[in-house]
C-alpha atoms as a PDB file:
ATOM      1  CA  UNK A   1     124.367-155.778 -33.698  1.00  0.00           C
ATOM      2  CA  UNK A   2     124.921-152.143 -34.585  1.00  0.00           C
ATOM      3  CA  UNK A   3     122.846-150.544 -37.328  1.00  0.00           C
ATOM      4  CA  UNK A   4     122.806-147.291 -39.259  1.00  0.00           C
ATOM      5  CA  UNK A   5     119.960-145.749 -41.218  1.00  0.00           C
ATOM      6  CA  UNK A   6     120.652-143.902 -44.461  1.00  0.00           C
ATOM      7  CA  UNK A   7     118.065-141.253 -45.304  1.00  0.00           C
ATOM      8  CA  UNK A   8     117.345-139.179 -48.401  1.00  0.00           C
ATOM      9  CA  UNK A   9     114.552-136.790 -49.325  1.00  0.00           C
ATOM     10  CA  UNK A  10     113.156-135.528 -52.598  1.00  0.00           C
ATOM     11  CA  UNK A  11     111.516-132.125 -52.450  1.00  0.00           C
ATOM     12  CA  UNK A  12     109.582-129.604 -54.490  1.00  0.00           C
ATOM     13  CA  UNK A  13     112.360-127.040 -54.063  1.00  0.00           C
ATOM     14  CA  UNK A  14     115.424-126.113 -52.074  1.00  0.00           C
ATOM     15  CA  UNK A  15     114.043-123.733 -49.428  1.00  0.00           C
ATOM     16  CA  UNK A  16     112.866-125.496 -46.223  1.00  0.00           C
ATOM     17  CA  UNK A  17     110.889-122.381 -45.292  1.00  0.00           C
ATOM     18  CA  UNK A  18     108.513-122.750 -48.234  1.00  0.00           C
ATOM     19  CA  UNK A  19     109.219-126.025 -50.059  1.00  0.00           C
ATOM     20  CA  UNK A  20     108.013-129.443 -48.934  1.00  0.00           C
ATOM     21  CA  UNK A  21     109.217-133.021 -48.896  1.00  0.00           C
ATOM     22  CA  UNK A  22     107.510-135.149 -51.548  1.00  0.00           C
ATOM     23  CA  UNK A  23     109.429-138.389 -50.936  1.00  0.00           C
ATOM     24  CA  UNK A  24     111.425-139.935 -48.086  1.00  0.00           C
ATOM     25  CA  UNK A  25     113.655-142.949 -48.638  1.00  0.00           C
ATOM     26  CA  UNK A  26     115.622-145.039 -46.190  1.00  0.00           C
ATOM     27  CA  UNK A  27     118.042-147.945 -46.117  1.00  0.00           C
ATOM     28  CA  UNK A  28     119.005-149.842 -42.963  1.00  0.00           C
ATOM     29  CA  UNK A  29     122.517-151.302 -42.835  1.00  0.00           C
ATOM     30  CA  UNK A  30     124.271-153.723 -40.523  1.00  0.00           C
ATOM     31  CA  UNK A  31     127.154-151.436 -39.536  1.00  0.00           C
ATOM     32  CA  UNK A  32     129.529-154.224 -38.547  1.00  0.00           C
ATOM     33  CA  UNK A  33     128.921-156.613 -41.442  1.00  0.00           C
ATOM     34  CA  UNK A  34     128.594-153.627 -43.823  1.00  0.00           C
ATOM     35  CA  UNK A  35     125.538-155.057 -45.532  1.00  0.00           C
ATOM     36  CA  UNK A  36     122.122-153.748 -46.501  1.00  0.00           C
ATOM     37  CA  UNK A  37     119.302-155.107 -44.335  1.00  0.00           C
ATOM     38  CA  UNK A  38     116.191-153.321 -45.604  1.00  0.00           C
ATOM     39  CA  UNK A  39     115.120-150.470 -47.844  1.00  0.00           C
ATOM     40  CA  UNK A  40     111.912-148.523 -48.351  1.00  0.00           C
ATOM     41  CA  UNK A  41     110.245-145.149 -48.522  1.00  0.00           C
ATOM     42  CA  UNK A  42     107.075-143.141 -48.904  1.00  0.00           C
ATOM     43  CA  UNK A  43     105.599-140.292 -50.861  1.00  0.00           C
ATOM     44  CA  UNK A  44     104.393-137.409 -48.686  1.00  0.00           C
ATOM     45  CA  UNK A  45     101.427-135.324 -49.820  1.00  0.00           C
ATOM     46  CA  UNK A  46     100.065-133.362 -46.828  1.00  0.00           C
ATOM     47  CA  UNK A  47     100.928-132.135 -43.341  1.00  0.00           C
ATOM     48  CA  UNK A  48      98.384-133.923 -41.127  1.00  0.00           C
ATOM     49  CA  UNK A  49      96.517-137.195 -41.389  1.00  0.00           C
ATOM     50  CA  UNK A  50      93.204-135.299 -41.545  1.00  0.00           C
ATOM     51  CA  UNK A  51      94.317-132.885 -44.306  1.00  0.00           C
ATOM     52  CA  UNK A  52      93.596-133.365 -48.011  1.00  0.00           C
ATOM     53  CA  UNK A  53      96.574-133.589 -50.394  1.00  0.00           C
ATOM     54  CA  UNK A  54      98.203-130.168 -50.681  1.00  0.00           C
ATOM     55  CA  UNK A  55     100.090-128.166 -53.305  1.00  0.00           C
ATOM     56  CA  UNK A  56     103.129-130.448 -53.202  1.00  0.00           C
ATOM     57  CA  UNK A  57     101.147-132.757 -55.491  1.00  0.00           C
ATOM     58  CA  UNK A  58     101.779-130.231 -58.247  1.00  0.00           C
ATOM     59  CA  UNK A  59     105.431-131.063 -58.841  1.00  0.00           C
ATOM     60  CA  UNK A  60     107.255-127.946 -60.125  1.00  0.00           C
ATOM     61  CA  UNK A  61     108.823-128.503 -63.574  1.00  0.00           C
ATOM     62  CA  UNK A  62     112.316-127.841 -62.254  1.00  0.00           C
ATOM     63  CA  UNK A  63     111.842-130.477 -59.529  1.00  0.00           C
ATOM     64  CA  UNK A  64     110.359-132.991 -61.983  1.00  0.00           C
ATOM     65  CA  UNK A  65     113.362-132.496 -64.260  1.00  0.00           C
ATOM     66  CA  UNK A  66     115.558-133.750 -61.401  1.00  0.00           C
ATOM     67  CA  UNK A  67     113.555-136.509 -59.706  1.00  0.00           C
ATOM     68  CA  UNK A  68     111.033-137.585 -62.383  1.00  0.00           C
ATOM     69  CA  UNK A  69     108.358-138.030 -59.694  1.00  0.00           C
ATOM     70  CA  UNK A  70     104.849-137.856 -61.143  1.00  0.00           C
ATOM     71  CA  UNK A  71     102.303-135.660 -59.374  1.00  0.00           C
ATOM     72  CA  UNK A  72      99.716-138.476 -59.488  1.00  0.00           C
ATOM     73  CA  UNK A  73     102.049-140.787 -57.577  1.00  0.00           C
ATOM     74  CA  UNK A  74     102.321-138.288 -54.752  1.00  0.00           C
ATOM     75  CA  UNK A  75      98.600-137.428 -54.741  1.00  0.00           C
ATOM     76  CA  UNK A  76      97.323-141.014 -54.843  1.00  0.00           C
ATOM     77  CA  UNK A  77      99.959-142.839 -52.792  1.00  0.00           C
ATOM     78  CA  UNK A  78     101.314-140.220 -50.413  1.00  0.00           C
ATOM     79  CA  UNK A  79     101.080-140.265 -46.626  1.00  0.00           C
ATOM     80  CA  UNK A  80     101.026-137.308 -44.253  1.00  0.00           C
ATOM     81  CA  UNK A  81     104.027-135.711 -42.574  1.00  0.00           C
ATOM     82  CA  UNK A  82     102.578-136.913 -39.256  1.00  0.00           C
ATOM     83  CA  UNK A  83     102.557-140.519 -40.431  1.00  0.00           C
ATOM     84  CA  UNK A  84     106.002-140.161 -42.008  1.00  0.00           C
ATOM     85  CA  UNK A  85     107.401-138.857 -38.708  1.00  0.00           C
ATOM     86  CA  UNK A  86     105.885-141.801 -36.832  1.00  0.00           C
ATOM     87  CA  UNK A  87     107.392-144.266 -39.293  1.00  0.00           C
ATOM     88  CA  UNK A  88     110.807-142.623 -38.970  1.00  0.00           C
ATOM     89  CA  UNK A  89     110.522-142.877 -35.180  1.00  0.00           C
ATOM     90  CA  UNK A  90     109.786-146.584 -35.572  1.00  0.00           C
ATOM     91  CA  UNK A  91     112.896-147.017 -37.755  1.00  0.00           C
ATOM     92  CA  UNK A  92     115.117-145.381 -35.183  1.00  0.00           C
ATOM     93  CA  UNK A  93     113.574-147.430 -32.388  1.00  0.00           C
ATOM     94  CA  UNK A  94     115.034-150.576 -33.967  1.00  0.00           C
ATOM     95  CA  UNK A  95     117.626-152.286 -31.748  1.00  0.00           C
ATOM     96  CA  UNK A  96     121.183-151.055 -32.145  1.00  0.00           C
ATOM     97  CA  UNK A  97     120.640-148.022 -34.416  1.00  0.00           C
ATOM     98  CA  UNK A  98     123.648-145.792 -33.744  1.00  0.00           C
ATOM     99  CA  UNK A  99     123.669-143.249 -36.565  1.00  0.00           C
ATOM    100  CA  UNK A 100     121.774-141.617 -39.381  1.00  0.00           C
ATOM    101  CA  UNK A 101     123.683-141.006 -42.610  1.00  0.00           C
ATOM    102  CA  UNK A 102     122.982-138.813 -45.620  1.00  0.00           C
ATOM    103  CA  UNK A 103     124.846-137.067 -48.421  1.00  0.00           C
ATOM    104  CA  UNK A 104     124.709-133.311 -47.805  1.00  0.00           C
ATOM    105  CA  UNK A 105     122.559-134.326 -44.852  1.00  0.00           C
ATOM    106  CA  UNK A 106     122.371-130.729 -43.647  1.00  0.00           C
ATOM    107  CA  UNK A 107     119.776-130.137 -46.375  1.00  0.00           C
ATOM    108  CA  UNK A 108     117.733-133.244 -45.581  1.00  0.00           C
ATOM    109  CA  UNK A 109     117.859-132.469 -41.856  1.00  0.00           C
ATOM    110  CA  UNK A 110     116.488-128.972 -42.503  1.00  0.00           C
ATOM    111  CA  UNK A 111     113.649-130.343 -44.636  1.00  0.00           C
ATOM    112  CA  UNK A 112     112.800-132.996 -42.043  1.00  0.00           C
ATOM    113  CA  UNK A 113     112.905-130.393 -39.250  1.00  0.00           C
ATOM    114  CA  UNK A 114     110.432-128.275 -41.214  1.00  0.00           C
ATOM    115  CA  UNK A 115     107.980-131.189 -41.034  1.00  0.00           C
ATOM    116  CA  UNK A 116     108.625-131.559 -37.311  1.00  0.00           C
ATOM    117  CA  UNK A 117     111.093-134.445 -37.158  1.00  0.00           C
ATOM    118  CA  UNK A 118     114.673-134.523 -35.870  1.00  0.00           C
ATOM    119  CA  UNK A 119     117.105-137.407 -35.675  1.00  0.00           C
ATOM    120  CA  UNK A 120     117.561-138.964 -32.217  1.00  0.00           C
ATOM    121  CA  UNK A 121     121.028-140.338 -33.087  1.00  0.00           C
ATOM    122  CA  UNK A 122     124.384-139.065 -34.296  1.00  0.00           C
ATOM    123  CA  UNK A 123     124.333-137.742 -37.868  1.00  0.00           C
ATOM    124  CA  UNK A 124     127.007-138.714 -40.401  1.00  0.00           C
ATOM    125  CA  UNK A 125     127.325-136.704 -43.611  1.00  0.00           C
ATOM    126  CA  UNK A 126     129.200-138.455 -46.413  1.00  0.00           C
ATOM    127  CA  UNK A 127     129.905-135.042 -47.939  1.00  0.00           C
ATOM    128  CA  UNK A 128     131.907-133.745 -44.969  1.00  0.00           C
ATOM    129  CA  UNK A 129     132.792-136.708 -42.754  1.00  0.00           C
ATOM    130  CA  UNK A 130     134.793-138.957 -45.087  1.00  0.00           C
ATOM    131  CA  UNK A 131     138.608-138.861 -44.855  1.00  0.00           C
ATOM    132  CA  UNK A 132     140.562-136.422 -47.018  1.00  0.00           C
ATOM    133  CA  UNK A 133     137.450-134.620 -48.254  1.00  0.00           C
ATOM    134  CA  UNK A 134     136.452-137.687 -50.271  1.00  0.00           C
ATOM    135  CA  UNK A 135     132.767-136.746 -50.222  1.00  0.00           C
ATOM    136  CA  UNK A 136     133.007-133.171 -51.463  1.00  0.00           C
ATOM    137  CA  UNK A 137     131.238-133.931 -54.749  1.00  0.00           C
ATOM    138  CA  UNK A 138     127.782-134.844 -55.940  1.00  0.00           C
ATOM    139  CA  UNK A 139     126.575-138.259 -54.780  1.00  0.00           C
ATOM    140  CA  UNK A 140     126.983-139.884 -58.198  1.00  0.00           C
ATOM    141  CA  UNK A 141     130.667-138.933 -58.391  1.00  0.00           C
ATOM    142  CA  UNK A 142     131.353-139.980 -54.805  1.00  0.00           C
ATOM    143  CA  UNK A 143     129.734-143.332 -55.589  1.00  0.00           C
ATOM    144  CA  UNK A 144     131.964-143.801 -58.632  1.00  0.00           C
ATOM    145  CA  UNK A 145     135.048-142.880 -56.600  1.00  0.00           C
ATOM    146  CA  UNK A 146     134.153-145.637 -54.125  1.00  0.00           C
ATOM    147  CA  UNK A 147     133.208-148.205 -56.797  1.00  0.00           C
ATOM    148  CA  UNK A 148     129.580-148.149 -55.682  1.00  0.00           C
ATOM    149  CA  UNK A 149     127.114-148.671 -58.521  1.00  0.00           C
ATOM    150  CA  UNK A 150     125.248-145.467 -59.385  1.00  0.00           C
ATOM    151  CA  UNK A 151     121.699-145.949 -60.654  1.00  0.00           C
ATOM    152  CA  UNK A 152     118.296-144.232 -60.620  1.00  0.00           C
ATOM    153  CA  UNK A 153     119.718-140.976 -59.312  1.00  0.00           C
ATOM    154  CA  UNK A 154     117.536-138.543 -57.369  1.00  0.00           C
ATOM    155  CA  UNK A 155     115.077-141.088 -56.040  1.00  0.00           C
ATOM    156  CA  UNK A 156     115.103-141.184 -52.283  1.00  0.00           C
ATOM    157  CA  UNK A 157     115.349-144.912 -51.550  1.00  0.00           C
ATOM    158  CA  UNK A 158     117.981-145.576 -54.234  1.00  0.00           C
ATOM    159  CA  UNK A 159     120.110-142.630 -53.094  1.00  0.00           C
ATOM    160  CA  UNK A 160     119.834-143.894 -49.514  1.00  0.00           C
ATOM    161  CA  UNK A 161     121.221-147.277 -50.575  1.00  0.00           C
ATOM    162  CA  UNK A 162     124.085-145.590 -52.423  1.00  0.00           C
ATOM    163  CA  UNK A 163     124.951-143.368 -49.476  1.00  0.00           C
ATOM    164  CA  UNK A 164     124.936-146.269 -47.040  1.00  0.00           C
ATOM    165  CA  UNK A 165     127.069-148.403 -49.359  1.00  0.00           C
ATOM    166  CA  UNK A 166     129.618-145.582 -49.643  1.00  0.00           C
ATOM    167  CA  UNK A 167     129.824-145.394 -45.864  1.00  0.00           C
ATOM    168  CA  UNK A 168     130.236-149.175 -45.703  1.00  0.00           C
ATOM    169  CA  UNK A 169     133.498-148.927 -47.642  1.00  0.00           C
ATOM    170  CA  UNK A 170     134.991-147.467 -44.437  1.00  0.00           C
ATOM    171  CA  UNK A 171     135.267-148.668 -40.868  1.00  0.00           C
ATOM    172  CA  UNK A 172     132.084-147.502 -39.152  1.00  0.00           C
ATOM    173  CA  UNK A 173     133.840-146.448 -35.931  1.00  0.00           C
ATOM    174  CA  UNK A 174     136.304-144.273 -37.868  1.00  0.00           C
ATOM    175  CA  UNK A 175     133.575-142.322 -39.662  1.00  0.00           C
ATOM    176  CA  UNK A 176     131.415-142.113 -36.549  1.00  0.00           C
ATOM    177  CA  UNK A 177     134.338-140.495 -34.715  1.00  0.00           C
ATOM    178  CA  UNK A 178     134.942-138.130 -37.619  1.00  0.00           C
ATOM    179  CA  UNK A 179     131.301-137.071 -37.618  1.00  0.00           C
ATOM    180  CA  UNK A 180     131.713-135.889 -34.022  1.00  0.00           C
ATOM    181  CA  UNK A 181     134.759-133.773 -34.859  1.00  0.00           C
ATOM    182  CA  UNK A 182     133.868-130.097 -35.455  1.00  0.00           C
ATOM    183  CA  UNK A 183     134.262-128.513 -38.868  1.00  0.00           C
ATOM    184  CA  UNK A 184     136.931-125.794 -39.063  1.00  0.00           C
ATOM    185  CA  UNK A 185     137.934-123.306 -41.752  1.00  0.00           C
ATOM    186  CA  UNK A 186     141.608-123.134 -42.709  1.00  0.00           C
ATOM    187  CA  UNK A 187     143.010-120.113 -44.576  1.00  0.00           C
ATOM    188  CA  UNK A 188     146.172-120.090 -46.695  1.00  0.00           C
ATOM    189  CA  UNK A 189     148.509-117.166 -46.051  1.00  0.00           C
ATOM    190  CA  UNK A 190     149.585-116.559 -49.639  1.00  0.00           C
ATOM    191  CA  UNK A 191     150.368-113.478 -51.681  1.00  0.00           C
ATOM    192  CA  UNK A 192     148.705-112.791 -55.021  1.00  0.00           C
ATOM    193  CA  UNK A 193     151.676-114.314 -56.821  1.00  0.00           C
ATOM    194  CA  UNK A 194     151.304-117.512 -54.777  1.00  0.00           C
ATOM    195  CA  UNK A 195     147.641-118.155 -55.609  1.00  0.00           C
ATOM    196  CA  UNK A 196     148.565-121.218 -57.642  1.00  0.00           C
ATOM    197  CA  UNK A 197     150.042-122.814 -54.527  1.00  0.00           C
ATOM    198  CA  UNK A 198     146.714-122.424 -52.748  1.00  0.00           C
ATOM    199  CA  UNK A 199     144.807-123.837 -55.724  1.00  0.00           C
ATOM    200  CA  UNK A 200     147.057-126.903 -55.883  1.00  0.00           C
ATOM    201  CA  UNK A 201     146.271-127.543 -52.214  1.00  0.00           C
ATOM    202  CA  UNK A 202     142.522-127.300 -52.993  1.00  0.00           C
ATOM    203  CA  UNK A 203     141.894-124.017 -51.237  1.00  0.00           C
ATOM    204  CA  UNK A 204     139.005-121.969 -52.647  1.00  0.00           C
ATOM    205  CA  UNK A 205     138.654-118.210 -52.886  1.00  0.00           C
ATOM    206  CA  UNK A 206     136.262-117.334 -50.028  1.00  0.00           C
ATOM    207  CA  UNK A 207     133.962-120.373 -50.266  1.00  0.00           C
ATOM    208  CA  UNK A 208     135.302-123.034 -47.857  1.00  0.00           C
ATOM    209  CA  UNK A 209     133.509-125.966 -49.430  1.00  0.00           C
ATOM    210  CA  UNK A 210     132.087-126.522 -52.893  1.00  0.00           C
ATOM    211  CA  UNK A 211     128.614-127.188 -51.451  1.00  0.00           C
ATOM    212  CA  UNK A 212     128.883-124.814 -48.476  1.00  0.00           C
ATOM    213  CA  UNK A 213     126.914-121.605 -47.966  1.00  0.00           C
ATOM    214  CA  UNK A 214     129.351-120.288 -45.342  1.00  0.00           C
ATOM    215  CA  UNK A 215     130.913-116.944 -46.254  1.00  0.00           C
ATOM    216  CA  UNK A 216     134.120-115.612 -44.708  1.00  0.00           C
ATOM    217  CA  UNK A 217     136.282-112.530 -45.409  1.00  0.00           C
ATOM    218  CA  UNK A 218     137.932-112.862 -48.820  1.00  0.00           C
ATOM    219  CA  UNK A 219     140.770-115.362 -48.545  1.00  0.00           C
ATOM    220  CA  UNK A 220     141.968-118.723 -49.848  1.00  0.00           C
ATOM    221  CA  UNK A 221     140.132-121.146 -47.564  1.00  0.00           C
ATOM    222  CA  UNK A 222     138.961-124.728 -47.190  1.00  0.00           C
ATOM    223  CA  UNK A 223     136.791-126.516 -44.638  1.00  0.00           C
ATOM    224  CA  UNK A 224     137.971-129.679 -42.923  1.00  0.00           C
ATOM    225  CA  UNK A 225     137.477-131.691 -39.787  1.00  0.00           C
ATOM    226  CA  UNK A 226     139.291-130.538 -36.664  1.00  0.00           C
ATOM    227  CA  UNK A 227     140.626-134.086 -36.357  1.00  0.00           C
ATOM    228  CA  UNK A 228     142.524-133.531 -39.657  1.00  0.00           C
ATOM    229  CA  UNK A 229     143.764-130.018 -38.896  1.00  0.00           C
ATOM    230  CA  UNK A 230     147.296-130.773 -37.698  1.00  0.00           C
ATOM    231  CA  UNK A 231     148.090-133.138 -40.587  1.00  0.00           C
ATOM    232  CA  UNK A 232     146.718-130.642 -43.115  1.00  0.00           C
ATOM    233  CA  UNK A 233     148.754-127.766 -41.685  1.00  0.00           C
ATOM    234  CA  UNK A 234     151.888-129.925 -41.845  1.00  0.00           C
ATOM    235  CA  UNK A 235     151.107-130.865 -45.465  1.00  0.00           C
ATOM    236  CA  UNK A 236     150.607-127.219 -46.411  1.00  0.00           C
ATOM    237  CA  UNK A 237     153.812-126.226 -44.615  1.00  0.00           C
ATOM    238  CA  UNK A 238     155.801-128.780 -46.602  1.00  0.00           C
ATOM    239  CA  UNK A 239     154.349-127.209 -49.772  1.00  0.00           C
ATOM    240  CA  UNK A 240     155.557-123.779 -48.638  1.00  0.00           C
ATOM    241  CA  UNK A 241     152.159-122.442 -47.565  1.00  0.00           C
ATOM    242  CA  UNK A 242     151.577-121.145 -44.058  1.00  0.00           C
ATOM    243  CA  UNK A 243     148.017-121.321 -42.743  1.00  0.00           C
ATOM    244  CA  UNK A 244     145.772-120.157 -39.940  1.00  0.00           C
ATOM    245  CA  UNK A 245     142.352-121.179 -38.627  1.00  0.00           C
ATOM    246  CA  UNK A 246     139.509-118.748 -39.354  1.00  0.00           C
ATOM    247  CA  UNK A 247     136.876-118.157 -36.713  1.00  0.00           C
ATOM    248  CA  UNK A 248     133.771-119.967 -37.957  1.00  0.00           C
ATOM    249  CA  UNK A 249     130.998-117.491 -38.795  1.00  0.00           C
ATOM    250  CA  UNK A 250     127.434-118.074 -37.698  1.00  0.00           C
ATOM    251  CA  UNK A 251     125.676-120.588 -39.955  1.00  0.00           C
ATOM    252  CA  UNK A 252     123.343-119.128 -42.552  1.00  0.00           C
ATOM    253  CA  UNK A 253     120.146-120.689 -43.827  1.00  0.00           C
END
């Protein structure tokens, strides 16, 4: 049996250099039967087992407005980052685990790396690895697009279940292969008067992806998987838009 583990984190902010994870959620799926096997999660309230609860127990108002996590829950029921990392290692030691999946997983991976944990398996991001850019929206909208029930948003375990269920609407091997295909940036060679053509083909002015922090020289661009590049260039050509691949700039944090 092949399995995948969906992961989500809730945090006190958006900067891995200073902000901390306050909750980790997971959902384990049977990748072949496309069914949920188990779900769980933990609050996290300190770095080491021997430390007292730290400042993450004081949930910032802007974070509370999103996740509705009470500071007392984290302070009284949280575990350490050390223990959380051990429990994640145990999850990924389960037989047959082939992938980790998250929505905008780049963010979660950065937060987990800041606490000293990295995935030992291939990562799948439902924001970038679904066919035809189907994940380039917030999780709630992607769930609705895939007829996956959206509920209790911005809680780690529930969002993990949603993300895994979205992935299970596809063939696992197809998305796994897509996750291994590099991301490329495609630019539309259009004049000012042809901007509407680029817009209709979902190119964006300078920002390749709605949720991307990559910056390139001013142009009409989009990000896509290398595996989709030829088909996309043919589609654009039929619409009267010539394109070229932009050299990917160094990633920014």
